[in-house]
mmCIF file of C-alpha atoms in Angstrom:
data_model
loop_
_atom_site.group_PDB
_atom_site.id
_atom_site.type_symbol
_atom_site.label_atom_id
_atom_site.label_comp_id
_atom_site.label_asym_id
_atom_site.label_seq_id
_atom_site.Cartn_x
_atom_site.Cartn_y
_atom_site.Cartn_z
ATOM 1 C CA UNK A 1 148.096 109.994 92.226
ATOM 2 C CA UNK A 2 149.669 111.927 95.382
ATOM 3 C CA UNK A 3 150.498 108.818 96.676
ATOM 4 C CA UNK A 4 152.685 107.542 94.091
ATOM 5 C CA UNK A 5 154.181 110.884 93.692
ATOM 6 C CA UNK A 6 154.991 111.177 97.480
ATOM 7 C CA UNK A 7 155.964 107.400 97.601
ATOM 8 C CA UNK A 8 157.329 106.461 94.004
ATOM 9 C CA UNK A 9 161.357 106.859 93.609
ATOM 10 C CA UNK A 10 162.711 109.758 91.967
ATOM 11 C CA UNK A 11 164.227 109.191 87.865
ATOM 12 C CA UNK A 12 167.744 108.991 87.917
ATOM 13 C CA UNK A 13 170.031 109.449 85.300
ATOM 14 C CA UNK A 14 170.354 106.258 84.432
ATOM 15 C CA UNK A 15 166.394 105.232 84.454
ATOM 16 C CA UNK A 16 166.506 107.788 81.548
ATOM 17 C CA UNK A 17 163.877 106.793 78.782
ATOM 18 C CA UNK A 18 165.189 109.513 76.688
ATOM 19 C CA UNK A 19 168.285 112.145 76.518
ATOM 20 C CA UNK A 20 168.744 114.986 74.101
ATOM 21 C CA UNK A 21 171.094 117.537 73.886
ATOM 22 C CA UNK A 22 169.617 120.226 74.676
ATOM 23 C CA UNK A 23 167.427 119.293 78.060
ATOM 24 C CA UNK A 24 167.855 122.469 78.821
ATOM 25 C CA UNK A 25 165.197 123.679 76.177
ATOM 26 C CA UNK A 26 162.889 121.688 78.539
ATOM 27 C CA UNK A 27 163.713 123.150 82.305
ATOM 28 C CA UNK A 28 160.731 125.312 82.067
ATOM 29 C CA UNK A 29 157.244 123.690 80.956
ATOM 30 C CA UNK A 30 154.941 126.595 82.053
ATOM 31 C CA UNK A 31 157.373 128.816 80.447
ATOM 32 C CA UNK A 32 157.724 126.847 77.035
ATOM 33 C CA UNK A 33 153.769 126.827 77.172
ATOM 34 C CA UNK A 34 153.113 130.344 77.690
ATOM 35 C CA UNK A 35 152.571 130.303 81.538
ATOM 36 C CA UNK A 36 153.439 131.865 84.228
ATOM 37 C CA UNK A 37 154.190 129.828 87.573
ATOM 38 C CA UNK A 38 150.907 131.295 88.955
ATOM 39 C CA UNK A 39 148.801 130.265 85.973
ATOM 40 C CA UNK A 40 150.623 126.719 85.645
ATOM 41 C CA UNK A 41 149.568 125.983 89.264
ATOM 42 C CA UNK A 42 145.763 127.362 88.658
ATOM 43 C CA UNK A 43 145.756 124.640 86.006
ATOM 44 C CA UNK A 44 147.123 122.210 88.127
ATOM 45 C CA UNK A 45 144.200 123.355 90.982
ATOM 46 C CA UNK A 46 141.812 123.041 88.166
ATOM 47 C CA UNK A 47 143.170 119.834 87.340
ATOM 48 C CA UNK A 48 143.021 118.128 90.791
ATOM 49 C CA UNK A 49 139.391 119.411 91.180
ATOM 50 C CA UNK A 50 138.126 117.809 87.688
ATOM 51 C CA UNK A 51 140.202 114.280 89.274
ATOM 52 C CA UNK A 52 137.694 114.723 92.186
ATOM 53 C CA UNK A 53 134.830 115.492 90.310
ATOM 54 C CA UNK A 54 135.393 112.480 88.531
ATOM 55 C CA UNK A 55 135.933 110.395 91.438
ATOM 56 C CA UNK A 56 132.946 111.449 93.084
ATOM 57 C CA UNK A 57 130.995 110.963 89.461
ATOM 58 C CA UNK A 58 132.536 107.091 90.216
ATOM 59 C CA UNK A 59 131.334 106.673 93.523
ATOM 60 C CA UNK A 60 127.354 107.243 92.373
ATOM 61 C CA UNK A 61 125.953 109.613 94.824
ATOM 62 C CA UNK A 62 122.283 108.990 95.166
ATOM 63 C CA UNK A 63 119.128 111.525 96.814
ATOM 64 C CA UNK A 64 117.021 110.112 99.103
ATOM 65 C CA UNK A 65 113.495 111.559 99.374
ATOM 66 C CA UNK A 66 111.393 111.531 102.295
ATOM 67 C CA UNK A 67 109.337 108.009 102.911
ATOM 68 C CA UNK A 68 106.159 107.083 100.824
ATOM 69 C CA UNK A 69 103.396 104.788 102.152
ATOM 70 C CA UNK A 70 102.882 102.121 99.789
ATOM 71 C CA UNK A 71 99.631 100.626 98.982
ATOM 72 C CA UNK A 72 99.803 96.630 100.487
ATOM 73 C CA UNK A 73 97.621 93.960 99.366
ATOM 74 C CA UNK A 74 94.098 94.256 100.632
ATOM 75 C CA UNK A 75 90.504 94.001 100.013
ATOM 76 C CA UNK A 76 87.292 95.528 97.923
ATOM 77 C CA UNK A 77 84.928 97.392 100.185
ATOM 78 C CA UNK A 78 81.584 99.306 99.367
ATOM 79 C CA UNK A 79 80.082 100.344 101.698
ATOM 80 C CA UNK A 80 76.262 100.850 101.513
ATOM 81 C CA UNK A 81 74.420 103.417 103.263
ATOM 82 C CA UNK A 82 70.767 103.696 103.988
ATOM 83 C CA UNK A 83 69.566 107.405 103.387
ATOM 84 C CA UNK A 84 65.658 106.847 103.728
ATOM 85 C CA UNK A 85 63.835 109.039 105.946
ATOM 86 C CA UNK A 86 63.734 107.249 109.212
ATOM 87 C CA UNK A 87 67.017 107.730 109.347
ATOM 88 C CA UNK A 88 66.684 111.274 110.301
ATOM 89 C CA UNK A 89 65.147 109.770 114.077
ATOM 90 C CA UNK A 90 67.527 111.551 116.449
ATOM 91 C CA UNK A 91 67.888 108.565 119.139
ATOM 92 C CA UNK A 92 71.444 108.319 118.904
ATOM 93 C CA UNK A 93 74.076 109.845 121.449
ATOM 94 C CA UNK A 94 77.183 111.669 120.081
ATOM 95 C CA UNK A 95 79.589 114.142 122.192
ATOM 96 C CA UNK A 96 76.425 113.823 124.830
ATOM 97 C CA UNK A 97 74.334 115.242 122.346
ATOM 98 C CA UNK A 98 71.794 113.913 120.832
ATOM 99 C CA UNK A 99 71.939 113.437 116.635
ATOM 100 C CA UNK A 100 70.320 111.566 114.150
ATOM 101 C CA UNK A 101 71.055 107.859 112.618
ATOM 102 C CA UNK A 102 72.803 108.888 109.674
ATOM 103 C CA UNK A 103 75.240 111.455 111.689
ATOM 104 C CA UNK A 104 75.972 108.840 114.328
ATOM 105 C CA UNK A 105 76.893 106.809 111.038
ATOM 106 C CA UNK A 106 79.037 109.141 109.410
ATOM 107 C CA UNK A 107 81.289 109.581 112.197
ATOM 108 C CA UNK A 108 81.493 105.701 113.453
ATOM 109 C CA UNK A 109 81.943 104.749 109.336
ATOM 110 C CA UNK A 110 84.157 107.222 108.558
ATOM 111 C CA UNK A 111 86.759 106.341 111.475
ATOM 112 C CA UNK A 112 86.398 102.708 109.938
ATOM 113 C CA UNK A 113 87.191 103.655 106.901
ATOM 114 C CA UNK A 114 90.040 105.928 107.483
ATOM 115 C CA UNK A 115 91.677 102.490 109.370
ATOM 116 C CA UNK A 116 91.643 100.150 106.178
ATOM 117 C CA UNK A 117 94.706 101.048 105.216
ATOM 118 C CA UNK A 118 95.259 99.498 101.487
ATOM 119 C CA UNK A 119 91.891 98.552 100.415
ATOM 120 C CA UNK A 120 90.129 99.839 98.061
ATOM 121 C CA UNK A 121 87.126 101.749 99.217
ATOM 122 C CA UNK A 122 83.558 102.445 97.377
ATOM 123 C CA UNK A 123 80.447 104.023 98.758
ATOM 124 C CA UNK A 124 77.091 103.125 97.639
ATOM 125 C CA UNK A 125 73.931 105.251 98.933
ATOM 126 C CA UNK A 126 70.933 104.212 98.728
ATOM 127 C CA UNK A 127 66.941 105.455 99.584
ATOM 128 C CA UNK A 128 64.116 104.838 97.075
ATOM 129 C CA UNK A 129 66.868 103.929 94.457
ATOM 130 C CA UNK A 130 70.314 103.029 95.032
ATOM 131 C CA UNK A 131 73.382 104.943 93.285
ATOM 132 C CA UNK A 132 77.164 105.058 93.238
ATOM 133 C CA UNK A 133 78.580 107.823 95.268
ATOM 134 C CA UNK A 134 82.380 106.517 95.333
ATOM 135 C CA UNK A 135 83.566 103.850 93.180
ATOM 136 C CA UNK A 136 86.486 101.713 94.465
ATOM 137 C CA UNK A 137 89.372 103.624 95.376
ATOM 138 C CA UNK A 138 92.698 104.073 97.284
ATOM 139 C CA UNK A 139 92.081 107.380 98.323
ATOM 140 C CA UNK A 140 90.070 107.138 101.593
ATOM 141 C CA UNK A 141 89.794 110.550 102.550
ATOM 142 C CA UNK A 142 87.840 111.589 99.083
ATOM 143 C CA UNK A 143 85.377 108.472 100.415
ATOM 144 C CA UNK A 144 84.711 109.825 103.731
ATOM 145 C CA UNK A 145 84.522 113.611 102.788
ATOM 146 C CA UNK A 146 81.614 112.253 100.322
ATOM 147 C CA UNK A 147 80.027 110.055 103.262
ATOM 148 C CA UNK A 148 79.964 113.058 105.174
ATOM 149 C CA UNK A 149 78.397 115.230 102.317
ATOM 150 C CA UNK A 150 75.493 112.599 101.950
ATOM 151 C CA UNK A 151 72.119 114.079 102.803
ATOM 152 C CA UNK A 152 68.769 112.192 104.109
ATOM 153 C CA UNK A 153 66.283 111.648 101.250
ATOM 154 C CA UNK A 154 68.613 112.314 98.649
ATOM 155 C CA UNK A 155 68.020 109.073 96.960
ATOM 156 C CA UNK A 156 64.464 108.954 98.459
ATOM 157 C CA UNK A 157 62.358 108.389 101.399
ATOM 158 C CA UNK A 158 62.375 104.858 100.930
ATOM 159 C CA UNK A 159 64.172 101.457 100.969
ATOM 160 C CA UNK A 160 65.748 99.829 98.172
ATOM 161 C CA UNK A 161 67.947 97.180 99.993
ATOM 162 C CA UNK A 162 67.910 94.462 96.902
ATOM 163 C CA UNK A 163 69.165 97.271 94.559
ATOM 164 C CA UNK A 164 71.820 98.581 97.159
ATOM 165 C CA UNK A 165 73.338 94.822 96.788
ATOM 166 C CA UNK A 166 72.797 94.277 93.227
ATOM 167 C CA UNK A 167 74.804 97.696 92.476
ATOM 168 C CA UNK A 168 77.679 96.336 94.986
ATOM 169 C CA UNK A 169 77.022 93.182 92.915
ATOM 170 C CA UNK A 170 77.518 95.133 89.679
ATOM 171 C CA UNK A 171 81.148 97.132 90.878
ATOM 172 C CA UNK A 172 82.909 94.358 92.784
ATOM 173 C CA UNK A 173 82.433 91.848 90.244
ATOM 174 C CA UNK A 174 85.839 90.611 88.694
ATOM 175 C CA UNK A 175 87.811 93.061 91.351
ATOM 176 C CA UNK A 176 91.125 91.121 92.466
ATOM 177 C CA UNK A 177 91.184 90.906 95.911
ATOM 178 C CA UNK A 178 88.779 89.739 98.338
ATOM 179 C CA UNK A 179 85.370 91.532 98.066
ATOM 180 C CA UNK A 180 83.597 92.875 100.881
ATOM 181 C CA UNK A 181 79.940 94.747 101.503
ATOM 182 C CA UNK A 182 78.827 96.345 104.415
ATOM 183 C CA UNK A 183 75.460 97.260 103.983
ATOM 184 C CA UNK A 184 73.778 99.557 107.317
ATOM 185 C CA UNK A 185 70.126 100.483 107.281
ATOM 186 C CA UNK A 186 67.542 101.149 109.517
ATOM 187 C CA UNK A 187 64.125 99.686 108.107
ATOM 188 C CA UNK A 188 62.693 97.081 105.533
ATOM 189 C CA UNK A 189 62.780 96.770 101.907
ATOM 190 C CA UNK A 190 59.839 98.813 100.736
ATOM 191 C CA UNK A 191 61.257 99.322 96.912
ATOM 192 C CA UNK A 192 63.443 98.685 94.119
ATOM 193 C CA UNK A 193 63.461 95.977 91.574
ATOM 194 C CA UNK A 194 65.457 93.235 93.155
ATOM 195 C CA UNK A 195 64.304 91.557 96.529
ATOM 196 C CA UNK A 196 66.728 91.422 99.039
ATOM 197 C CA UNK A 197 67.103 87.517 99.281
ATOM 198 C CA UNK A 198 67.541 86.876 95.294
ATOM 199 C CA UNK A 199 69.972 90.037 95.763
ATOM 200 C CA UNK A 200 72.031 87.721 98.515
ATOM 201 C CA UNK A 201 71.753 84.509 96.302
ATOM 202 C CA UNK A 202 73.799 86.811 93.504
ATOM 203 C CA UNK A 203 75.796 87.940 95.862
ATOM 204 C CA UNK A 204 76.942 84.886 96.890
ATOM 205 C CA UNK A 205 77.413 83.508 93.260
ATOM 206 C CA UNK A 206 79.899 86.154 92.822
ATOM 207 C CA UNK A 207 81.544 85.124 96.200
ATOM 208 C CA UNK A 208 81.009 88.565 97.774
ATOM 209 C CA UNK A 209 80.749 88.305 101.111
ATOM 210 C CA UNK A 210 78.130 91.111 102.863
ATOM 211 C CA UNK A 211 77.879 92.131 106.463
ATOM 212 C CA UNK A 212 74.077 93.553 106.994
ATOM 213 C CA UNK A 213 73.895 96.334 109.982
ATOM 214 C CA UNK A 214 70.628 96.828 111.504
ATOM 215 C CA UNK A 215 70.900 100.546 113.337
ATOM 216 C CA UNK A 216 68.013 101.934 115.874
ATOM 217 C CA UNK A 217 67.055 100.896 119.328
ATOM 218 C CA UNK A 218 64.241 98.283 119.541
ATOM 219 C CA UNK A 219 62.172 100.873 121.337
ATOM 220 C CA UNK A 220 63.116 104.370 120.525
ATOM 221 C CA UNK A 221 61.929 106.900 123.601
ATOM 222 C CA UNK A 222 61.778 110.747 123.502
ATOM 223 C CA UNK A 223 59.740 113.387 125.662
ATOM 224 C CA UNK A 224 56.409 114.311 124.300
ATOM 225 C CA UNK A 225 54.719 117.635 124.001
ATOM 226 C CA UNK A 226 53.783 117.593 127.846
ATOM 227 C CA UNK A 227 57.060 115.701 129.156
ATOM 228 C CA UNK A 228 55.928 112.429 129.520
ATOM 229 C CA UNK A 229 57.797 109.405 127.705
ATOM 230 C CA UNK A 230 56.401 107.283 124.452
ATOM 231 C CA UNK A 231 57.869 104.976 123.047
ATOM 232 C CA UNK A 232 57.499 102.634 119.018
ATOM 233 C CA UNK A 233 59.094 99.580 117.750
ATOM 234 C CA UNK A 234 61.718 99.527 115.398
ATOM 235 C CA UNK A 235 61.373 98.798 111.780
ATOM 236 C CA UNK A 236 64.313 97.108 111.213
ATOM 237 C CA UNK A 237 63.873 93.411 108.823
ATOM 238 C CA UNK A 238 66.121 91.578 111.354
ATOM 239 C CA UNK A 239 65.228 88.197 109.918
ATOM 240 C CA UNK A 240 65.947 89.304 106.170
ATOM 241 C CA UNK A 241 69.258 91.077 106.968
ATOM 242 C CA UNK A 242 70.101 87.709 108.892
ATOM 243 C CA UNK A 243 69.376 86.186 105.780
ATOM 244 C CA UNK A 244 71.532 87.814 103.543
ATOM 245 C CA UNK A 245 73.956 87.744 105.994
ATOM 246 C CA UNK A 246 74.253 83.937 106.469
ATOM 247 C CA UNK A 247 73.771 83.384 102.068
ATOM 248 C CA UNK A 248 76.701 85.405 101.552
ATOM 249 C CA UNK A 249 78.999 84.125 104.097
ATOM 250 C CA UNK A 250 78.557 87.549 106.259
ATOM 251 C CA UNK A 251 77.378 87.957 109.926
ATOM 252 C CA UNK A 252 74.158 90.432 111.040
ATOM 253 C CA UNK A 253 74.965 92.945 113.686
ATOM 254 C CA UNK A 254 72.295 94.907 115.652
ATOM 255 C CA UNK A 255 73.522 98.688 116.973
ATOM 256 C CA UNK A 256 70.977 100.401 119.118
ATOM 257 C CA UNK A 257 73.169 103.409 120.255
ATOM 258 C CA UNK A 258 76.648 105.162 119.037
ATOM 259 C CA UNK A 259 78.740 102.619 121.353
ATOM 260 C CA UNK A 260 77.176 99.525 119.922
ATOM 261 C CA UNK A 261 77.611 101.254 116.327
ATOM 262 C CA UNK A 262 81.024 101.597 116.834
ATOM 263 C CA UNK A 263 81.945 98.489 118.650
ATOM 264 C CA UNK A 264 80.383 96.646 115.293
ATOM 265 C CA UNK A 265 82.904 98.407 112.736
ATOM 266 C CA UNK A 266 85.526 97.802 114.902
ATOM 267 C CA UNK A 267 84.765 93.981 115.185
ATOM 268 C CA UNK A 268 84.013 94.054 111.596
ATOM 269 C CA UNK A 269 87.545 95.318 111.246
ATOM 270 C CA UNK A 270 89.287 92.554 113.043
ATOM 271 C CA UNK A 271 87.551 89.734 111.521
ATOM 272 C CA UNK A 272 88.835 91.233 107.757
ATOM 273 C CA UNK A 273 92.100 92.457 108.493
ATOM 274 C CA UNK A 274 94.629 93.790 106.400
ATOM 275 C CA UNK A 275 96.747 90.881 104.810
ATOM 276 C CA UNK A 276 100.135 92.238 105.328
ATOM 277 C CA UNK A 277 101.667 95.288 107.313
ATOM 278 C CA UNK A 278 101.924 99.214 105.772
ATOM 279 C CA UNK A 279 105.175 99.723 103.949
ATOM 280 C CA UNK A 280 106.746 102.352 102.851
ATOM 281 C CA UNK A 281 110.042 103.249 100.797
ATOM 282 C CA UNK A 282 112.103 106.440 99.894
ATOM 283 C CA UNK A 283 112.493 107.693 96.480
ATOM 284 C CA UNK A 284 116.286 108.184 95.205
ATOM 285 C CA UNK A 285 117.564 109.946 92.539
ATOM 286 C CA UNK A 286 121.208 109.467 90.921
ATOM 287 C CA UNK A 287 123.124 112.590 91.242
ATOM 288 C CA UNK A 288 126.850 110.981 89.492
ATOM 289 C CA UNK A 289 125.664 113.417 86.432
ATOM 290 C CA UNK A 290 126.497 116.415 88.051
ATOM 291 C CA UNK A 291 130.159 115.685 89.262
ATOM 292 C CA UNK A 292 130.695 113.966 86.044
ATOM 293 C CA UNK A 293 129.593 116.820 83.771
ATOM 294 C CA UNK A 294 131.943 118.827 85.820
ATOM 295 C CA UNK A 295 134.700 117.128 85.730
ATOM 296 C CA UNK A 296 134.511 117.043 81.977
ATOM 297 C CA UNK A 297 133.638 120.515 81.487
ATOM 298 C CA UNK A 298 137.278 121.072 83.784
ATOM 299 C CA UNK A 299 138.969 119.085 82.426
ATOM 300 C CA UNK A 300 137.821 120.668 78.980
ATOM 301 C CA UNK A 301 139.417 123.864 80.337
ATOM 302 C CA UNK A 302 142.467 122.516 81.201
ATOM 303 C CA UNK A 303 143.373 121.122 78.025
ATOM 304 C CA UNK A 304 142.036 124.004 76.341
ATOM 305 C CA UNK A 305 144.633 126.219 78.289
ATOM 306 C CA UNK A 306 147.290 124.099 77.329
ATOM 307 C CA UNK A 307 146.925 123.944 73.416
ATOM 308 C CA UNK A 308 146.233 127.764 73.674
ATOM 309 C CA UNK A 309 149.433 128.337 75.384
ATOM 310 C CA UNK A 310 151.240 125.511 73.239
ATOM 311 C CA UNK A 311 149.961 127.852 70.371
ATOM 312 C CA UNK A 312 151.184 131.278 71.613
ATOM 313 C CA UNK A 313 154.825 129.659 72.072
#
């Protein structure tokens, strides 16, 4: 609009669309509308600002929020935890001090599970009977603040490795995705209902693929009562884990000390990696509403000064 006022040509006589006889009646809008030149050029202020408004309504201003990680396409994993009471034998090494089994394996499992960014993540602890702790989830953090929570003998003192799997069995089946158990223990199956090789045979019917962890040294040393060393062998069903291992597809992995522990997640981790890269995207609102509604409501005033001071003339 300013530029075709500043560039159009003026009206001349001639380009007249209309002449009356008494123009002068007309030399005065504001005046024959009951304004003054001060209120005549608020309207026109008020006017211009509405034309913005509008304009700005017409260009669709947008808020961006701040980024958001989206979940990517990934896998199932439960991870099962042995809580029997050998698992309390303080032969591991953390911070150069020395902790038991399941500590070592709280801290090594929970940095693994904090990594798998976009899979779903379950926990499944397991003693004398086997339970769910944390079904499959996104939310990683809730997993590993229960895995630190769990407590030795709080399923019982002994092993139920056959129901550990059949539970996975039982809350991975018909998951989308590719399904995934990691099952760590210390010992032998000594009870539950299942054995662990029909377990493994399920397992691998369902195409869930389990990695077995055997954890404890094969001879565990400590100082006796007078300072001398003593040593006993390990528990740990190598040849069964193997087994279940190899039915299902999985691999076996021995840790005997925090290092080895931790070198198997992480090895774990790069032979199931995460399908595709972390994305993330920023959540925008339209804002057009707000210039628009206030160029109306101006514009709204500006007619409504004009028919009220069409009216008082």
């Amino acid at each position: 609009p300013l530029l075709i006022r500043w560039l159009g040509k003026p009206a001349t006589a001639q380009q007249a669309a209309l002449k009356v006889p008494f123009i002068d009646d007309f030399s005065d809008p504001a005046h024959q509308q009951g304004l003054t030149q001060a209120g005549h050029m608020l309207l026109l202020f008020v006017a211009a600002l509405a034309w913005l408004a509008l304009v700005g309504a017409t260009a669709r201003p947008m808020w961006y929020g701040d980024p958001v990680e989206l979940p990517v396409k990934g896998r199932d994993i439960m991870l099962a935890v042995d809580l029997s009471g050998s698992m309390q034998q303080e032969d591991f090494v953390l911070d150069n001090q020395r902790v038991d089994r399941l500590t070592a394996t709280k801290v090594v499992a929970g940095e693994f599970i904090k990594q798998r960014t976009g899979d779903r993540v379950g926990l499944i602890l397991f003693g004398t009977q086997a339970y769910l702790q944390t079904p499959l989830t996104f939310d990683r953090q809730t997993v590993v603040t229960l895995l630190y929570e769990a407590l030795i003998n709080i399923a019982g003192e002994k092993t139920a490795i056959g129901d550990a799997i059949g539970l996975a069995i039982k809350r991975l089946r018909d998951k989308a995705g590719d399904s995934i158990l990691i099952l760590l223990t210390d010992g032998e199956n000594t009870a539950g209902q299942i054995s662990p090789l029909k377990a493994a045979q399920l397992a691998a019917q369902e195409n869930l693929k389990i990695y077995t962890i055997g954890i404890g040294p094969d001879k565990r040393s400590g100082n006796s009562f007078f300072g001398m060393l003593r040593g006993t062998r390990s528990g740990i069903d190598e040849k069964t884990l193997a087994l279940i291992a190899k039915e299902t597809g999985g691999r076996y992995f021995h840790a005997s000390n925090t290092q080895e522990l931790d070198e198997v997640y992480k090895l774990i981790d790069s032979m199931e990696p995460i399908e595709s890269d972390a994305r993330t995207y920023r959540p925008r609102q339209a804002l057009f509403f707000w210039p628009l509604g206030g160029g109306l409501i101006l514009s709204g005033l500006v007619l409504l000064s004009l028919l009220t001071g069409r009216g008082r003339s």
